Amino acid sequence: MFRAIVAAAVAAILVTPAAWAESPFNRPLTIIVPAGAGGGGDTTTRLLARELETELGQPITVINQGQGGGVVGLTSLKNAAPDGYTVGLLFPYAGYAMTGQADFKGTDFSPIGVFNGDSAAILVAKDSPFADLKSALDAMKADPSKYKIHCSGACGSVWDIPVAGMLLDYGVDVSKLIWVPGQGAASGLTELASGGVDFQTASLPEAAAMIAADAVRPLAVLSPNPVAGFEDVPLAGAVVGKPLDGGTWRALGGPAGMSPEMVKVWEDAMRKAVESPRFVEGMQQGNFGRRWLDATQLKALMDQHEADTKRIMTALGYGK
């Protein structure tokens, strides 16, 4: 028995990944998730953290801080020591400033990398008079105050802002549309199917069950390429005349002041984690879009996000 235990221990040491020996860390790591347990942000981050433990050679504790719509978690990340031991989930954050909830800026964080992205879609009920996106856009442009659009969650967030940007660029007076906040995509899609609103903003995976049940129809998706599993859904860019890429993104970032060397450690580990078969499988099972952007690309994305959000939310009447 003793020999068997020793043999098992030796075998465990022999199969320990090389990353564990090369890791610059000597104690456990923390990832702050500014969202509640069980949601998309939490689920995708935990899938990523599982792979990062192997790459970085330390156990990782995921801490959920979704209070204040995520303000508490982002504040904790912003105020963390920039030593690389604490990082957190970043997502479209610029709307907080426009609604007066908080004033987060890209300079508050050290970008590391993007690991998830899902495109926004605009949907109608099965019996909607709009057969395609162009007819819907033309109708909203002609008489915007006539139409209600459900935001899925709080308006001014990841799904309705990209859609509002598309409408704004098409010449729709978005401030006259009726934007309806809700408690999530599920309740919004039910309201859409029953005729309570004219349009719904959500991701295609969120609407998959209702689409399959023939209760709602996607008019278009704000993606530059067809979405896996929804290849028949038209691309909004084909109607407005330019590629569109709008929706949510999820990334890891540290507090401002992390050294370039430490950012590189996390970035390299993230790249390997995002490409790992187990992460790919987990994301596919959850219908989450896998997307990789490095630290430099994430910085550019954050800059563009802040500029786009300010332009669109100003047109919607926020921040006055």
PDB file of C-alpha atoms in Angstrom:
ATOM      1  CA  MET A   1       0.000   0.000   0.000  1.00  0.00           C
ATOM      2  CA  PHE A   2       2.768   2.435   0.975  1.00  0.00           C
ATOM      3  CA  ARG A   3       4.605   1.766  -2.295  1.00  0.00           C
ATOM      4  CA  ALA A   4       1.389   2.400  -4.219  1.00  0.00           C
ATOM      5  CA  ILE A   5       0.886   5.745  -2.496  1.00  0.00           C
ATOM      6  CA  VAL A   6       4.475   6.794  -3.169  1.00  0.00           C
ATOM      7  CA  ALA A   7       4.186   5.715  -6.804  1.00  0.00           C
ATOM      8  CA  ALA A   8       0.994   7.736  -7.211  1.00  0.00           C
ATOM      9  CA  ALA A   9       2.616  10.793  -5.659  1.00  0.00           C
ATOM     10  CA  VAL A  10       5.637  10.522  -7.915  1.00  0.00           C
ATOM     11  CA  ALA A  11       3.368  10.107 -10.941  1.00  0.00           C
ATOM     12  CA  ALA A  12       1.441  13.224  -9.968  1.00  0.00           C
ATOM     13  CA  ILE A  13       4.693  15.193  -9.752  1.00  0.00           C
ATOM     14  CA  LEU A  14       5.841  13.888 -13.107  1.00  0.00           C
ATOM     15  CA  VAL A  15       2.646  14.992 -14.868  1.00  0.00           C
ATOM     16  CA  THR A  16       2.577  18.421 -13.264  1.00  0.00           C
ATOM     17  CA  PRO A  17       2.559  20.959 -16.118  1.00  0.00           C
ATOM     18  CA  ALA A  18       5.814  22.788 -16.745  1.00  0.00           C
ATOM     19  CA  ALA A  19       3.953  26.054 -16.271  1.00  0.00           C
ATOM     20  CA  TRP A  20       3.658  25.325 -12.559  1.00  0.00           C
ATOM     21  CA  ALA A  21       7.425  25.321 -12.202  1.00  0.00           C
ATOM     22  CA  GLU A  22       7.853  28.437 -14.353  1.00  0.00           C
ATOM     23  CA  SER A  23       5.100  30.541 -12.801  1.00  0.00           C
ATOM     24  CA  PRO A  24       6.218  33.853 -11.232  1.00  0.00           C
ATOM     25  CA  PHE A  25       3.532  33.471  -8.573  1.00  0.00           C
ATOM     26  CA  ASN A  26       4.053  31.930  -5.145  1.00  0.00           C
ATOM     27  CA  ARG A  27       0.530  32.163  -3.725  1.00  0.00           C
ATOM     28  CA  PRO A  28      -3.082  31.828  -4.966  1.00  0.00           C
ATOM     29  CA  LEU A  29      -4.573  34.282  -7.454  1.00  0.00           C
ATOM     30  CA  THR A  30      -7.912  36.104  -7.515  1.00  0.00           C
ATOM     31  CA  ILE A  31     -10.274  37.006 -10.334  1.00  0.00           C
ATOM     32  CA  ILE A  32     -13.013  39.498  -9.446  1.00  0.00           C
ATOM     33  CA  VAL A  33     -16.260  39.065 -11.392  1.00  0.00           C
ATOM     34  CA  PRO A  34     -18.503  42.166 -11.199  1.00  0.00           C
ATOM     35  CA  ALA A  35     -21.608  40.017 -11.682  1.00  0.00           C
ATOM     36  CA  GLY A  36     -23.648  37.486  -9.781  1.00  0.00           C
ATOM     37  CA  ALA A  37     -23.040  33.746  -9.816  1.00  0.00           C
ATOM     38  CA  GLY A  38     -24.505  31.743 -12.663  1.00  0.00           C
ATOM     39  CA  GLY A  39     -24.704  34.451 -15.320  1.00  0.00           C
ATOM     40  CA  GLY A  40     -22.738  34.652 -18.541  1.00  0.00           C
ATOM     41  CA  GLY A  41     -19.910  36.681 -17.045  1.00  0.00           C
ATOM     42  CA  ASP A  42     -19.504  34.298 -14.144  1.00  0.00           C
ATOM     43  CA  THR A  43     -19.798  31.142 -16.236  1.00  0.00           C
ATOM     44  CA  THR A  44     -17.326  32.158 -18.925  1.00  0.00           C
ATOM     45  CA  THR A  45     -14.818  33.497 -16.391  1.00  0.00           C
ATOM     46  CA  ARG A  46     -14.909  30.249 -14.411  1.00  0.00           C
ATOM     47  CA  LEU A  47     -14.313  28.254 -17.600  1.00  0.00           C
ATOM     48  CA  LEU A  48     -11.309  30.456 -18.291  1.00  0.00           C
ATOM     49  CA  ALA A  49     -10.036  30.342 -14.688  1.00  0.00           C
ATOM     50  CA  ARG A  50     -10.023  26.541 -14.785  1.00  0.00           C
ATOM     51  CA  GLU A  51      -7.514  26.629 -17.644  1.00  0.00           C
ATOM     52  CA  LEU A  52      -5.511  29.527 -16.206  1.00  0.00           C
ATOM     53  CA  GLU A  53      -4.813  27.554 -13.043  1.00  0.00           C
ATOM     54  CA  THR A  54      -2.852  25.092 -15.169  1.00  0.00           C
ATOM     55  CA  GLU A  55      -1.044  27.787 -17.122  1.00  0.00           C
ATOM     56  CA  LEU A  56      -0.141  29.997 -14.148  1.00  0.00           C
ATOM     57  CA  GLY A  57       0.613  27.271 -11.622  1.00  0.00           C
ATOM     58  CA  GLN A  58      -1.619  28.543  -8.825  1.00  0.00           C
ATOM     59  CA  PRO A  59      -5.196  27.997  -7.675  1.00  0.00           C
ATOM     60  CA  ILE A  60      -7.531  30.818  -8.644  1.00  0.00           C
ATOM     61  CA  THR A  61     -10.386  32.088  -6.508  1.00  0.00           C
ATOM     62  CA  VAL A  62     -13.269  33.669  -8.422  1.00  0.00           C
ATOM     63  CA  ILE A  63     -15.035  36.306  -6.334  1.00  0.00           C
ATOM     64  CA  ASN A  64     -18.472  37.503  -7.414  1.00  0.00           C
ATOM     65  CA  GLN A  65     -19.206  41.169  -6.678  1.00  0.00           C
ATOM     66  CA  GLY A  66     -22.274  42.046  -8.703  1.00  0.00           C
ATOM     67  CA  GLN A  67     -23.672  44.615  -6.303  1.00  0.00           C
ATOM     68  CA  GLY A  68     -24.655  47.935  -7.837  1.00  0.00           C
ATOM     69  CA  GLY A  69     -24.935  46.365 -11.266  1.00  0.00           C
ATOM     70  CA  GLY A  70     -21.226  45.554 -11.193  1.00  0.00           C
ATOM     71  CA  VAL A  71     -20.014  48.880  -9.790  1.00  0.00           C
ATOM     72  CA  VAL A  72     -18.764  47.219  -6.592  1.00  0.00           C
ATOM     73  CA  GLY A  73     -16.691  44.639  -8.454  1.00  0.00           C
ATOM     74  CA  LEU A  74     -15.147  47.106 -10.885  1.00  0.00           C
ATOM     75  CA  THR A  75     -14.328  49.426  -7.985  1.00  0.00           C
ATOM     76  CA  SER A  76     -12.599  46.563  -6.139  1.00  0.00           C
ATOM     77  CA  LEU A  77     -10.574  45.776  -9.245  1.00  0.00           C
ATOM     78  CA  LYS A  78      -9.652  49.417  -9.766  1.00  0.00           C
ATOM     79  CA  ASN A  79      -8.423  49.685  -6.164  1.00  0.00           C
ATOM     80  CA  ALA A  80      -6.538  46.364  -6.053  1.00  0.00           C
ATOM     81  CA  ALA A  81      -2.762  46.208  -5.720  1.00  0.00           C
ATOM     82  CA  PRO A  82      -1.200  46.147  -9.226  1.00  0.00           C
ATOM     83  CA  ASP A  83       1.055  43.211  -8.401  1.00  0.00           C
ATOM     84  CA  GLY A  84      -0.596  40.723 -10.740  1.00  0.00           C
ATOM     85  CA  TYR A  85      -2.203  38.628  -8.020  1.00  0.00           C
ATOM     86  CA  THR A  86      -5.637  40.165  -8.544  1.00  0.00           C
ATOM     87  CA  VAL A  87      -7.265  40.692 -11.918  1.00  0.00           C
ATOM     88  CA  GLY A  88     -10.898  40.946 -12.910  1.00  0.00           C
ATOM     89  CA  LEU A  89     -13.546  40.637 -15.539  1.00  0.00           C
ATOM     90  CA  LEU A  90     -13.937  43.661 -17.798  1.00  0.00           C
ATOM     91  CA  PHE A  91     -16.969  44.215 -20.034  1.00  0.00           C
ATOM     92  CA  PRO A  92     -18.658  47.262 -21.635  1.00  0.00           C
ATOM     93  CA  TYR A  93     -18.420  49.729 -18.752  1.00  0.00           C
ATOM     94  CA  ALA A  94     -18.677  53.210 -20.249  1.00  0.00           C
ATOM     95  CA  GLY A  95     -22.433  53.442 -19.717  1.00  0.00           C
ATOM     96  CA  TYR A  96     -21.969  53.805 -15.973  1.00  0.00           C
ATOM     97  CA  ALA A  97     -20.584  57.324 -16.423  1.00  0.00           C
ATOM     98  CA  MET A  98     -23.453  58.394 -18.684  1.00  0.00           C
ATOM     99  CA  THR A  99     -26.053  57.232 -16.159  1.00  0.00           C
ATOM    100  CA  GLY A 100     -24.205  58.739 -13.198  1.00  0.00           C
ATOM    101  CA  GLN A 101     -23.566  55.415 -11.460  1.00  0.00           C
ATOM    102  CA  ALA A 102     -19.767  55.572 -11.610  1.00  0.00           C
ATOM    103  CA  ASP A 103     -16.987  57.092 -13.673  1.00  0.00           C
ATOM    104  CA  PHE A 104     -14.827  54.210 -14.851  1.00  0.00           C
ATOM    105  CA  LYS A 105     -12.269  54.915 -17.564  1.00  0.00           C
ATOM    106  CA  GLY A 106      -9.936  52.676 -19.501  1.00  0.00           C
ATOM    107  CA  THR A 107      -7.008  54.267 -17.705  1.00  0.00           C
ATOM    108  CA  ASP A 108      -8.310  52.772 -14.431  1.00  0.00           C
ATOM    109  CA  PHE A 109      -7.325  49.310 -15.660  1.00  0.00           C
ATOM    110  CA  SER A 110      -4.465  47.371 -17.252  1.00  0.00           C
ATOM    111  CA  PRO A 111      -5.863  45.561 -20.322  1.00  0.00           C
ATOM    112  CA  ILE A 112      -4.844  41.905 -20.620  1.00  0.00           C
ATOM    113  CA  GLY A 113      -7.039  40.172 -23.209  1.00  0.00           C
ATOM    114  CA  VAL A 114     -10.512  39.401 -24.530  1.00  0.00           C
ATOM    115  CA  PHE A 115     -11.813  35.833 -24.315  1.00  0.00           C
ATOM    116  CA  ASN A 116     -15.522  36.103 -25.162  1.00  0.00           C
ATOM    117  CA  GLY A 117     -17.721  38.096 -27.494  1.00  0.00           C
ATOM    118  CA  ASP A 118     -21.372  37.795 -28.482  1.00  0.00           C
ATOM    119  CA  SER A 119     -23.113  39.973 -31.049  1.00  0.00           C
ATOM    120  CA  ALA A 120     -26.329  41.892 -30.477  1.00  0.00           C
ATOM    121  CA  ALA A 121     -29.352  41.009 -32.574  1.00  0.00           C
ATOM    122  CA  ILE A 122     -32.662  42.716 -33.198  1.00  0.00           C
ATOM    123  CA  LEU A 123     -35.697  40.455 -33.063  1.00  0.00           C
ATOM    124  CA  VAL A 124     -39.439  40.680 -33.738  1.00  0.00           C
ATOM    125  CA  ALA A 125     -42.443  38.520 -32.916  1.00  0.00           C
ATOM    126  CA  LYS A 126     -43.405  35.745 -35.308  1.00  0.00           C
ATOM    127  CA  ASP A 127     -46.356  37.717 -36.678  1.00  0.00           C
ATOM    128  CA  SER A 128     -44.556  41.076 -36.895  1.00  0.00           C
ATOM    129  CA  PRO A 129     -45.310  43.061 -40.062  1.00  0.00           C
ATOM    130  CA  PHE A 130     -41.568  43.520 -40.622  1.00  0.00           C
ATOM    131  CA  ALA A 131     -40.115  40.848 -42.860  1.00  0.00           C
ATOM    132  CA  ASP A 132     -36.600  42.264 -42.888  1.00  0.00           C
ATOM    133  CA  LEU A 133     -34.347  44.801 -41.204  1.00  0.00           C
ATOM    134  CA  LYS A 134     -34.655  47.472 -43.888  1.00  0.00           C
ATOM    135  CA  SER A 135     -38.432  47.693 -43.604  1.00  0.00           C
ATOM    136  CA  ALA A 136     -38.111  47.987 -39.823  1.00  0.00           C
ATOM    137  CA  LEU A 137     -35.451  50.693 -40.040  1.00  0.00           C
ATOM    138  CA  ASP A 138     -37.475  52.678 -42.559  1.00  0.00           C
ATOM    139  CA  ALA A 139     -40.562  52.496 -40.340  1.00  0.00           C
ATOM    140  CA  MET A 140     -38.664  53.658 -37.252  1.00  0.00           C
ATOM    141  CA  LYS A 141     -37.057  56.459 -39.238  1.00  0.00           C
ATOM    142  CA  ALA A 142     -40.459  57.658 -40.471  1.00  0.00           C
ATOM    143  CA  ASP A 143     -42.231  57.570 -37.078  1.00  0.00           C
ATOM    144  CA  PRO A 144     -39.886  56.640 -34.186  1.00  0.00           C
ATOM    145  CA  SER A 145     -42.295  57.470 -31.355  1.00  0.00           C
ATOM    146  CA  LYS A 146     -44.604  54.696 -32.565  1.00  0.00           C
ATOM    147  CA  TYR A 147     -42.254  51.843 -31.658  1.00  0.00           C
ATOM    148  CA  LYS A 148     -41.178  50.114 -28.441  1.00  0.00           C
ATOM    149  CA  ILE A 149     -37.809  48.348 -28.133  1.00  0.00           C
ATOM    150  CA  HIS A 150     -37.076  46.048 -25.196  1.00  0.00           C
ATOM    151  CA  CYS A 151     -33.527  46.400 -23.856  1.00  0.00           C
ATOM    152  CA  SER A 152     -33.315  42.931 -22.197  1.00  0.00           C
ATOM    153  CA  GLY A 153     -31.925  44.420 -18.992  1.00  0.00           C
ATOM    154  CA  ALA A 154     -31.381  47.995 -17.945  1.00  0.00           C
ATOM    155  CA  CYS A 155     -31.369  50.265 -20.983  1.00  0.00           C
ATOM    156  CA  GLY A 156     -28.011  51.754 -21.875  1.00  0.00           C
ATOM    157  CA  SER A 157     -26.302  48.374 -21.817  1.00  0.00           C
ATOM    158  CA  VAL A 158     -24.575  45.810 -24.021  1.00  0.00           C
ATOM    159  CA  TRP A 159     -27.437  44.892 -26.359  1.00  0.00           C
ATOM    160  CA  ASP A 160     -29.459  48.060 -26.849  1.00  0.00           C
ATOM    161  CA  ILE A 161     -26.536  50.490 -27.225  1.00  0.00           C
ATOM    162  CA  PRO A 162     -25.102  48.791 -30.353  1.00  0.00           C
ATOM    163  CA  VAL A 163     -28.589  48.573 -31.855  1.00  0.00           C
ATOM    164  CA  ALA A 164     -29.203  52.232 -31.016  1.00  0.00           C
ATOM    165  CA  GLY A 165     -25.917  53.070 -32.736  1.00  0.00           C
ATOM    166  CA  MET A 166     -27.044  51.283 -35.886  1.00  0.00           C
ATOM    167  CA  LEU A 167     -30.367  53.140 -35.816  1.00  0.00           C
ATOM    168  CA  LEU A 168     -28.639  56.452 -35.213  1.00  0.00           C
ATOM    169  CA  ASP A 169     -26.333  55.933 -38.199  1.00  0.00           C
ATOM    170  CA  TYR A 170     -29.369  55.071 -40.333  1.00  0.00           C
ATOM    171  CA  GLY A 171     -30.936  58.412 -39.474  1.00  0.00           C
ATOM    172  CA  VAL A 172     -33.441  57.322 -36.833  1.00  0.00           C
ATOM    173  CA  ASP A 173     -34.146  59.805 -34.029  1.00  0.00           C
ATOM    174  CA  VAL A 174     -33.352  57.306 -31.282  1.00  0.00           C
ATOM    175  CA  SER A 175     -34.404  59.696 -28.524  1.00  0.00           C
ATOM    176  CA  LYS A 176     -38.031  59.400 -29.696  1.00  0.00           C
ATOM    177  CA  LEU A 177     -38.140  55.617 -29.672  1.00  0.00           C
ATOM    178  CA  ILE A 178     -39.647  54.017 -26.566  1.00  0.00           C
ATOM    179  CA  TRP A 179     -36.888  52.006 -24.876  1.00  0.00           C
ATOM    180  CA  VAL A 180     -38.281  49.498 -22.389  1.00  0.00           C
ATOM    181  CA  PRO A 181     -36.052  48.188 -19.570  1.00  0.00           C
ATOM    182  CA  GLY A 182     -36.565  44.686 -18.241  1.00  0.00           C
ATOM    183  CA  GLN A 183     -35.281  41.880 -16.053  1.00  0.00           C
ATOM    184  CA  GLY A 184     -33.369  40.040 -18.742  1.00  0.00           C
ATOM    185  CA  ALA A 185     -33.684  38.601 -22.221  1.00  0.00           C
ATOM    186  CA  ALA A 186     -36.060  35.792 -21.230  1.00  0.00           C
ATOM    187  CA  SER A 187     -38.815  38.050 -19.927  1.00  0.00           C
ATOM    188  CA  GLY A 188     -38.266  40.485 -22.778  1.00  0.00           C
ATOM    189  CA  LEU A 189     -38.630  37.785 -25.408  1.00  0.00           C
ATOM    190  CA  THR A 190     -41.860  36.628 -23.782  1.00  0.00           C
ATOM    191  CA  GLU A 191     -43.154  40.191 -23.915  1.00  0.00           C
ATOM    192  CA  LEU A 192     -42.050  40.461 -27.546  1.00  0.00           C
ATOM    193  CA  ALA A 193     -43.848  37.246 -28.492  1.00  0.00           C
ATOM    194  CA  SER A 194     -47.037  38.451 -26.802  1.00  0.00           C
ATOM    195  CA  GLY A 195     -46.997  41.791 -28.619  1.00  0.00           C
ATOM    196  CA  GLY A 196     -46.055  43.980 -25.675  1.00  0.00           C
ATOM    197  CA  VAL A 197     -43.113  45.488 -27.563  1.00  0.00           C
ATOM    198  CA  ASP A 198     -42.229  45.755 -31.242  1.00  0.00           C
ATOM    199  CA  PHE A 199     -38.558  44.835 -31.086  1.00  0.00           C
ATOM    200  CA  GLN A 200     -36.121  43.092 -28.753  1.00  0.00           C
ATOM    201  CA  THR A 201     -32.357  43.472 -28.396  1.00  0.00           C
ATOM    202  CA  ALA A 202     -30.538  40.328 -27.270  1.00  0.00           C
ATOM    203  CA  SER A 203     -27.925  37.827 -28.368  1.00  0.00           C
ATOM    204  CA  LEU A 204     -28.928  34.999 -30.683  1.00  0.00           C
ATOM    205  CA  PRO A 205     -27.982  32.255 -28.165  1.00  0.00           C
ATOM    206  CA  GLU A 206     -30.265  33.888 -25.586  1.00  0.00           C
ATOM    207  CA  ALA A 207     -33.126  33.807 -28.085  1.00  0.00           C
ATOM    208  CA  ALA A 208     -32.381  30.332 -29.466  1.00  0.00           C
ATOM    209  CA  ALA A 209     -35.217  28.541 -27.663  1.00  0.00           C
ATOM    210  CA  MET A 210     -37.830  31.100 -28.704  1.00  0.00           C
ATOM    211  CA  ILE A 211     -36.538  31.088 -32.268  1.00  0.00           C
ATOM    212  CA  ALA A 212     -36.706  27.304 -32.358  1.00  0.00           C
ATOM    213  CA  ALA A 213     -40.262  27.451 -30.997  1.00  0.00           C
ATOM    214  CA  ASP A 214     -41.165  29.819 -33.851  1.00  0.00           C
ATOM    215  CA  ALA A 215     -42.284  32.471 -31.359  1.00  0.00           C
ATOM    216  CA  VAL A 216     -39.818  35.180 -32.438  1.00  0.00           C
ATOM    217  CA  ARG A 217     -37.745  35.959 -35.523  1.00  0.00           C
ATOM    218  CA  PRO A 218     -34.305  37.571 -35.741  1.00  0.00           C
ATOM    219  CA  LEU A 219     -34.223  40.354 -38.321  1.00  0.00           C
ATOM    220  CA  ALA A 220     -30.456  40.753 -38.243  1.00  0.00           C
ATOM    221  CA  VAL A 221     -27.341  40.372 -36.129  1.00  0.00           C
ATOM    222  CA  LEU A 222     -24.674  43.051 -35.620  1.00  0.00           C
ATOM    223  CA  SER A 223     -21.751  40.820 -36.548  1.00  0.00           C
ATOM    224  CA  PRO A 224     -19.248  41.162 -39.393  1.00  0.00           C
ATOM    225  CA  ASN A 225     -19.535  37.408 -40.035  1.00  0.00           C
ATOM    226  CA  PRO A 226     -22.337  34.843 -39.711  1.00  0.00           C
ATOM    227  CA  VAL A 227     -22.815  33.603 -36.157  1.00  0.00           C
ATOM    228  CA  ALA A 228     -22.127  29.901 -35.646  1.00  0.00           C
ATOM    229  CA  GLY A 229     -25.390  28.028 -35.335  1.00  0.00           C
ATOM    230  CA  PHE A 230     -27.325  30.969 -36.788  1.00  0.00           C
ATOM    231  CA  GLU A 231     -25.779  31.199 -40.234  1.00  0.00           C
ATOM    232  CA  ASP A 232     -29.129  32.046 -41.853  1.00  0.00           C
ATOM    233  CA  VAL A 233     -29.620  35.232 -39.823  1.00  0.00           C
ATOM    234  CA  PRO A 234     -28.891  38.278 -42.033  1.00  0.00           C
ATOM    235  CA  LEU A 235     -25.996  40.567 -41.166  1.00  0.00           C
ATOM    236  CA  ALA A 236     -27.086  44.088 -40.271  1.00  0.00           C
ATOM    237  CA  GLY A 237     -24.081  45.539 -42.067  1.00  0.00           C
ATOM    238  CA  ALA A 238     -25.471  44.390 -45.419  1.00  0.00           C
ATOM    239  CA  VAL A 239     -28.400  46.773 -44.910  1.00  0.00           C
ATOM    240  CA  VAL A 240     -26.602  49.819 -43.501  1.00  0.00           C
ATOM    241  CA  GLY A 241     -23.743  49.566 -45.971  1.00  0.00           C
ATOM    242  CA  LYS A 242     -20.816  48.839 -43.672  1.00  0.00           C
ATOM    243  CA  PRO A 243     -19.735  45.913 -41.477  1.00  0.00           C
ATOM    244  CA  LEU A 244     -21.124  46.112 -37.955  1.00  0.00           C
ATOM    245  CA  ASP A 245     -19.639  44.498 -34.862  1.00  0.00           C
ATOM    246  CA  GLY A 246     -21.730  45.311 -31.819  1.00  0.00           C
ATOM    247  CA  GLY A 247     -22.583  43.446 -28.666  1.00  0.00           C
ATOM    248  CA  THR A 248     -20.886  42.374 -25.514  1.00  0.00           C
ATOM    249  CA  TRP A 249     -17.268  41.456 -24.915  1.00  0.00           C
ATOM    250  CA  ARG A 250     -15.646  39.952 -21.879  1.00  0.00           C
ATOM    251  CA  ALA A 251     -12.010  40.408 -20.993  1.00  0.00           C
ATOM    252  CA  LEU A 252      -9.530  40.212 -18.175  1.00  0.00           C
ATOM    253  CA  GLY A 253      -7.776  43.282 -16.885  1.00  0.00           C
ATOM    254  CA  GLY A 254      -5.807  44.282 -13.850  1.00  0.00           C
ATOM    255  CA  PRO A 255      -5.756  47.534 -11.921  1.00  0.00           C
ATOM    256  CA  ALA A 256      -3.858  50.400 -13.495  1.00  0.00           C
ATOM    257  CA  GLY A 257      -0.123  50.189 -12.882  1.00  0.00           C
ATOM    258  CA  MET A 258       0.508  46.499 -13.534  1.00  0.00           C
ATOM    259  CA  SER A 259       3.968  46.069 -15.013  1.00  0.00           C
ATOM    260  CA  PRO A 260       4.214  45.196 -18.716  1.00  0.00           C
ATOM    261  CA  GLU A 261       5.997  41.984 -17.700  1.00  0.00           C
ATOM    262  CA  MET A 262       3.138  40.885 -15.461  1.00  0.00           C
ATOM    263  CA  VAL A 263       0.539  41.784 -18.089  1.00  0.00           C
ATOM    264  CA  LYS A 264       2.505  39.632 -20.542  1.00  0.00           C
ATOM    265  CA  VAL A 265       2.443  36.666 -18.139  1.00  0.00           C
ATOM    266  CA  TRP A 266      -1.348  36.816 -17.908  1.00  0.00           C
ATOM    267  CA  GLU A 267      -1.760  37.532 -21.621  1.00  0.00           C
ATOM    268  CA  ASP A 268       0.316  34.523 -22.655  1.00  0.00           C
ATOM    269  CA  ALA A 269      -1.561  32.287 -20.234  1.00  0.00           C
ATOM    270  CA  MET A 270      -4.913  33.580 -21.504  1.00  0.00           C
ATOM    271  CA  ARG A 271      -4.001  32.917 -25.112  1.00  0.00           C
ATOM    272  CA  LYS A 272      -3.208  29.288 -24.318  1.00  0.00           C
ATOM    273  CA  ALA A 273      -6.327  28.937 -22.167  1.00  0.00           C
ATOM    274  CA  VAL A 274      -8.637  30.297 -24.869  1.00  0.00           C
ATOM    275  CA  GLU A 275      -7.170  27.815 -27.375  1.00  0.00           C
ATOM    276  CA  SER A 276      -7.409  24.811 -25.032  1.00  0.00           C
ATOM    277  CA  PRO A 277      -9.852  22.072 -26.122  1.00  0.00           C
ATOM    278  CA  ARG A 278     -11.619  22.021 -22.763  1.00  0.00           C
ATOM    279  CA  PHE A 279     -12.292  25.776 -22.863  1.00  0.00           C
ATOM    280  CA  VAL A 280     -13.483  25.569 -26.474  1.00  0.00           C
ATOM    281  CA  GLU A 281     -15.853  22.744 -25.571  1.00  0.00           C
ATOM    282  CA  GLY A 282     -17.186  24.520 -22.500  1.00  0.00           C
ATOM    283  CA  MET A 283     -17.892  27.693 -24.429  1.00  0.00           C
ATOM    284  CA  GLN A 284     -19.630  25.764 -27.193  1.00  0.00           C
ATOM    285  CA  GLN A 285     -21.797  23.906 -24.709  1.00  0.00           C
ATOM    286  CA  GLY A 286     -22.867  27.213 -23.172  1.00  0.00           C
ATOM    287  CA  ASN A 287     -23.460  28.863 -26.572  1.00  0.00           C
ATOM    288  CA  PHE A 288     -20.876  31.511 -25.766  1.00  0.00           C
ATOM    289  CA  GLY A 289     -18.832  33.081 -28.544  1.00  0.00           C
ATOM    290  CA  ARG A 290     -15.086  32.548 -28.207  1.00  0.00           C
ATOM    291  CA  ARG A 291     -13.049  35.609 -29.173  1.00  0.00           C
ATOM    292  CA  TRP A 292      -9.384  36.359 -28.626  1.00  0.00           C
ATOM    293  CA  LEU A 293      -7.855  39.859 -28.547  1.00  0.00           C
ATOM    294  CA  ASP A 294      -4.490  40.587 -26.972  1.00  0.00           C
ATOM    295  CA  ALA A 295      -3.701  43.438 -24.581  1.00  0.00           C
ATOM    296  CA  THR A 296      -2.987  45.976 -27.321  1.00  0.00           C
ATOM    297  CA  GLN A 297      -6.161  45.092 -29.192  1.00  0.00           C
ATOM    298  CA  LEU A 298      -8.195  45.229 -25.983  1.00  0.00           C
ATOM    299  CA  LYS A 299      -6.858  48.731 -25.273  1.00  0.00           C
ATOM    300  CA  ALA A 300      -8.038  49.853 -28.729  1.00  0.00           C
ATOM    301  CA  LEU A 301     -11.418  48.183 -28.147  1.00  0.00           C
ATOM    302  CA  MET A 302     -11.858  49.990 -24.832  1.00  0.00           C
ATOM    303  CA  ASP A 303     -11.007  53.357 -26.391  1.00  0.00           C
ATOM    304  CA  GLN A 304     -13.509  52.789 -29.193  1.00  0.00           C
ATOM    305  CA  HIS A 305     -16.124  51.540 -26.724  1.00  0.00           C
ATOM    306  CA  GLU A 306     -15.880  54.716 -24.660  1.00  0.00           C
ATOM    307  CA  ALA A 307     -16.168  56.968 -27.714  1.00  0.00           C
ATOM    308  CA  ASP A 308     -19.089  55.027 -29.218  1.00  0.00           C
ATOM    309  CA  THR A 309     -20.966  54.830 -25.925  1.00  0.00           C
ATOM    310  CA  LYS A 310     -20.688  58.557 -25.311  1.00  0.00           C
ATOM    311  CA  ARG A 311     -21.908  59.379 -28.818  1.00  0.00           C
ATOM    312  CA  ILE A 312     -24.857  56.998 -28.712  1.00  0.00           C
ATOM    313  CA  MET A 313     -25.996  57.642 -25.152  1.00  0.00           C
ATOM    314  CA  THR A 314     -25.803  61.391 -25.708  1.00  0.00           C
ATOM    315  CA  ALA A 315     -28.127  60.977 -28.683  1.00  0.00           C
ATOM    316  CA  LEU A 316     -30.440  58.897 -26.477  1.00  0.00           C
ATOM    317  CA  GLY A 317     -30.622  61.733 -23.968  1.00  0.00           C
ATOM    318  CA  TYR A 318     -28.401  60.365 -21.197  1.00  0.00           C
ATOM    319  CA  GLY A 319     -26.019  62.581 -19.278  1.00  0.00           C
ATOM    320  CA  LYS A 320     -28.177  65.715 -19.482  1.00  0.00           C
TER     321      LYS A 320
END
